[in-house]
Amino acid sequence: GADGVDVMAHRAEPIPPTTMARLFGFPEEDAMSYYDWIRESGKRFQEAAATGRSIGIGDSSTSLGDYVEERINERLALPQDSWPEDALTRFLVTDVDGERLTTRCIKAQVMFMIGAGTDTTRNTIGSLIYRLGRDPEAYDKLRQDPILATAAIEETLRIDPPAQWMVRTCGRPIDLAGHQVEPGQKVF
């Protein structure tokens, strides 16, 4: 239209959750709900951090956790020889050190992947489109030589990183840039 197009809503936003749904064999019509669930998760992590508590990914979003657990249980209710070849099946059948992953571990991994791969990927796609829109010469070069896509993405991640910070809990004593960090301390 005369006002242009909202690239984020119409192009960048649908790609990551739909891709995640396909990766795990989840219904694609549920994919856009991932954003709400991720926001719920982020809010819970912020609340926990503000009070000095730590929560696991499995406890960060009841909605997403319940959803993933339902998909796992649906898969487990089917005969194994009818399972599709997707990431959820890989989690369910792969041995790690001679043991199968527990449902709890699979749930946490799937939740983490949805959380890590949705907002950040959407934002990277949007940043790349923005940067290419502001630099028609770079856009033309990319169109002429698609092998440059990897470099374009890396440059977008460098200029506009989608994750600005991370908080981790120290697991063992370590000297970090001249500062002693002890187990249990938070590192920002």
Tab-separated table of C-alpha atoms in Angstrom:
chain	number	residue	atom	x	y	z
A	1	GLY	CA	0.000	0.000	0.000
A	2	ALA	CA	0.886	3.661	0.060
A	3	ASP	CA	2.328	3.309	3.554
A	4	GLY	CA	4.613	0.407	2.628
A	5	VAL	CA	4.689	-3.019	4.228
A	6	ASP	CA	5.479	-4.128	7.753
A	7	VAL	CA	8.313	-6.495	6.903
A	8	MET	CA	8.589	-7.817	10.461
A	9	ALA	CA	4.935	-8.839	10.775
A	10	HIS	CA	4.467	-10.112	7.237
A	11	ARG	CA	7.839	-11.656	6.414
A	12	ALA	CA	10.298	-11.998	9.290
A	13	GLU	CA	7.936	-12.948	12.131
A	14	PRO	CA	6.271	-16.076	10.684
A	15	ILE	CA	9.483	-17.780	9.529
A	16	PRO	CA	11.150	-18.830	12.829
A	17	PRO	CA	8.178	-20.338	14.694
A	18	THR	CA	6.905	-22.097	11.582
A	19	THR	CA	10.382	-23.512	11.025
A	20	MET	CA	10.543	-24.678	14.652
A	21	ALA	CA	7.114	-26.311	14.329
A	22	ARG	CA	8.255	-28.166	11.216
A	23	LEU	CA	11.530	-29.158	12.860
A	24	PHE	CA	9.712	-30.820	15.774
A	25	GLY	CA	6.677	-32.072	13.851
A	26	PHE	CA	4.337	-29.773	15.784
A	27	PRO	CA	1.167	-28.304	14.227
A	28	GLU	CA	2.127	-25.231	12.206
A	29	GLU	CA	-1.131	-23.517	13.110
A	30	ASP	CA	0.166	-23.300	16.711
A	31	ALA	CA	3.486	-21.717	15.754
A	32	MET	CA	2.607	-18.044	16.217
A	33	SER	CA	1.642	-18.803	19.843
A	34	TYR	CA	5.338	-19.438	20.502
A	35	TYR	CA	5.928	-15.679	20.745
A	36	ASP	CA	3.405	-15.266	23.586
A	37	TRP	CA	4.858	-18.258	25.403
A	38	ILE	CA	8.398	-16.963	24.977
A	39	ARG	CA	7.354	-13.578	26.390
A	40	GLU	CA	5.815	-15.420	29.366
A	41	SER	CA	9.092	-17.278	29.805
A	42	GLY	CA	11.165	-14.104	29.567
A	43	LYS	CA	8.983	-12.392	32.159
A	44	ARG	CA	9.411	-15.312	34.560
A	45	PHE	CA	13.197	-15.287	34.078
A	46	GLN	CA	13.282	-11.525	34.737
A	47	GLU	CA	11.193	-11.910	37.892
A	48	ALA	CA	13.456	-14.689	39.129
A	49	ALA	CA	16.624	-12.724	38.385
A	50	ALA	CA	15.244	-9.630	40.145
A	51	THR	CA	14.781	-11.647	43.328
A	52	GLY	CA	18.059	-13.557	43.057
A	53	ARG	CA	16.320	-16.834	42.283
A	54	SER	CA	17.102	-19.215	39.514
A	55	ILE	CA	14.527	-21.139	37.514
A	56	GLY	CA	14.925	-23.778	34.857
A	57	ILE	CA	13.583	-23.453	31.354
A	58	GLY	CA	10.961	-26.096	32.128
A	59	ASP	CA	9.479	-23.836	34.799
A	60	SER	CA	9.654	-20.604	32.814
A	61	SER	CA	6.403	-20.955	30.849
A	62	THR	CA	3.575	-23.174	31.971
A	63	SER	CA	1.849	-22.672	28.625
A	64	LEU	CA	4.844	-23.671	26.508
A	65	GLY	CA	5.818	-26.452	28.918
A	66	ASP	CA	2.348	-27.970	28.853
A	67	TYR	CA	2.191	-27.653	25.074
A	68	VAL	CA	5.534	-29.401	24.544
A	69	GLU	CA	4.680	-32.112	27.047
A	70	GLU	CA	1.372	-32.756	25.229
A	71	ARG	CA	3.221	-33.109	21.899
A	72	ILE	CA	5.696	-35.537	23.493
A	73	ASN	CA	2.885	-37.604	25.018
A	74	GLU	CA	0.999	-37.640	21.702
A	75	ARG	CA	4.101	-38.979	19.992
A	76	LEU	CA	4.726	-41.590	22.686
A	77	ALA	CA	1.118	-42.809	22.327
A	78	LEU	CA	1.787	-43.761	18.692
A	79	PRO	CA	3.579	-46.934	17.634
A	80	GLN	CA	7.268	-46.051	17.313
A	81	ASP	CA	7.458	-47.350	13.749
A	82	SER	CA	4.936	-44.660	12.726
A	83	TRP	CA	6.906	-41.738	14.191
A	84	PRO	CA	7.941	-39.174	11.585
A	85	GLU	CA	11.579	-38.352	10.960
A	86	ASP	CA	11.856	-35.063	12.842
A	87	ALA	CA	13.753	-33.550	15.769
A	88	LEU	CA	11.265	-34.752	18.388
A	89	THR	CA	11.681	-38.340	17.243
A	90	ARG	CA	15.467	-37.884	17.306
A	91	PHE	CA	15.267	-36.710	20.918
A	92	LEU	CA	13.040	-39.646	21.817
A	93	VAL	CA	15.168	-42.391	20.229
A	94	THR	CA	18.741	-41.181	20.645
A	95	ASP	CA	20.884	-42.684	23.369
A	96	VAL	CA	23.173	-40.357	25.299
A	97	ASP	CA	25.899	-42.262	27.137
A	98	GLY	CA	23.834	-45.435	26.773
A	99	GLU	CA	20.617	-43.915	28.143
A	100	ARG	CA	17.541	-42.400	26.547
A	101	LEU	CA	16.705	-38.820	27.400
A	102	THR	CA	13.920	-38.393	29.929
A	103	THR	CA	10.703	-36.639	28.941
A	104	ARG	CA	11.726	-33.830	31.287
A	105	CYS	CA	15.065	-33.375	29.486
A	106	ILE	CA	13.435	-33.482	26.057
A	107	LYS	CA	10.821	-30.958	27.162
A	108	ALA	CA	13.552	-28.614	28.406
A	109	GLN	CA	15.577	-28.946	25.190
A	110	VAL	CA	12.576	-28.304	22.959
A	111	MET	CA	11.513	-25.308	25.059
A	112	PHE	CA	15.033	-23.921	24.941
A	113	MET	CA	15.265	-24.354	21.174
A	114	ILE	CA	11.895	-22.685	20.590
A	115	GLY	CA	12.871	-19.831	22.892
A	116	ALA	CA	16.365	-19.393	21.498
A	117	GLY	CA	15.404	-19.861	17.878
A	118	THR	CA	12.303	-17.731	17.554
A	119	ASP	CA	12.737	-14.135	18.777
A	120	THR	CA	16.437	-13.947	17.983
A	121	THR	CA	15.999	-15.366	14.497
A	122	ARG	CA	13.059	-13.055	13.737
A	123	ASN	CA	15.104	-10.073	14.899
A	124	THR	CA	18.126	-11.128	12.838
A	125	ILE	CA	15.990	-11.528	9.705
A	126	GLY	CA	14.444	-8.111	10.317
A	127	SER	CA	17.847	-6.507	10.885
A	128	LEU	CA	19.227	-8.088	7.714
A	129	ILE	CA	16.281	-6.822	5.648
A	130	TYR	CA	16.660	-3.367	7.205
A	131	ARG	CA	20.405	-3.228	6.519
A	132	LEU	CA	19.991	-4.429	2.930
A	133	GLY	CA	17.185	-1.917	2.389
A	134	ARG	CA	19.519	0.878	3.461
A	135	ASP	CA	22.364	-0.372	1.258
A	136	PRO	CA	21.103	-1.128	-2.270
A	137	GLU	CA	24.634	-1.885	-3.460
A	138	ALA	CA	25.054	-4.646	-0.850
A	139	TYR	CA	21.598	-5.964	-1.721
A	140	ASP	CA	22.517	-6.122	-5.423
A	141	LYS	CA	25.772	-7.941	-4.632
A	142	LEU	CA	23.879	-10.488	-2.502
A	143	ARG	CA	21.306	-11.064	-5.256
A	144	GLN	CA	24.096	-11.597	-7.793
A	145	ASP	CA	26.094	-13.918	-5.522
A	146	PRO	CA	23.875	-15.781	-3.002
A	147	ILE	CA	26.970	-17.420	-1.470
A	148	LEU	CA	27.412	-14.057	0.296
A	149	ALA	CA	24.322	-14.807	2.418
A	150	THR	CA	26.433	-16.382	5.173
A	151	ALA	CA	28.666	-13.316	5.384
A	152	ALA	CA	25.609	-11.025	5.323
A	153	ILE	CA	24.046	-12.884	8.224
A	154	GLU	CA	27.305	-12.875	10.204
A	155	GLU	CA	27.679	-9.146	9.618
A	156	THR	CA	24.084	-8.546	10.695
A	157	LEU	CA	24.726	-10.523	13.889
A	158	ARG	CA	27.842	-8.437	14.529
A	159	ILE	CA	26.144	-5.079	13.944
A	160	ASP	CA	22.725	-5.871	15.465
A	161	PRO	CA	23.150	-8.788	17.891
A	162	PRO	CA	19.703	-10.192	18.773
A	163	ALA	CA	20.752	-11.139	22.320
A	164	GLN	CA	22.311	-8.274	24.231
A	165	TRP	CA	23.251	-10.136	27.404
A	166	MET	CA	23.127	-13.462	29.214
A	167	VAL	CA	23.134	-14.408	32.892
A	168	ARG	CA	24.844	-17.595	33.996
A	169	THR	CA	25.476	-19.194	37.376
A	170	CYS	CA	29.093	-20.100	38.074
A	171	GLY	CA	29.509	-23.854	38.482
A	172	ARG	CA	33.137	-24.008	39.636
A	173	PRO	CA	35.715	-21.518	40.923
A	174	ILE	CA	37.296	-19.571	38.080
A	175	ASP	CA	39.371	-16.482	37.463
A	176	LEU	CA	37.510	-14.360	34.929
A	177	ALA	CA	39.542	-11.434	33.619
A	178	GLY	CA	41.305	-10.991	36.953
A	179	HIS	CA	38.195	-11.452	39.092
A	180	GLN	CA	37.610	-14.581	41.155
A	181	VAL	CA	34.126	-16.006	40.563
A	182	GLU	CA	32.832	-18.611	43.006
A	183	PRO	CA	30.240	-21.361	42.499
A	184	GLY	CA	26.706	-20.008	42.832
A	185	GLN	CA	27.632	-16.448	41.858
A	186	LYS	CA	25.794	-14.911	38.912
A	187	VAL	CA	27.789	-13.758	35.896
A	188	PHE	CA	26.167	-11.136	33.662
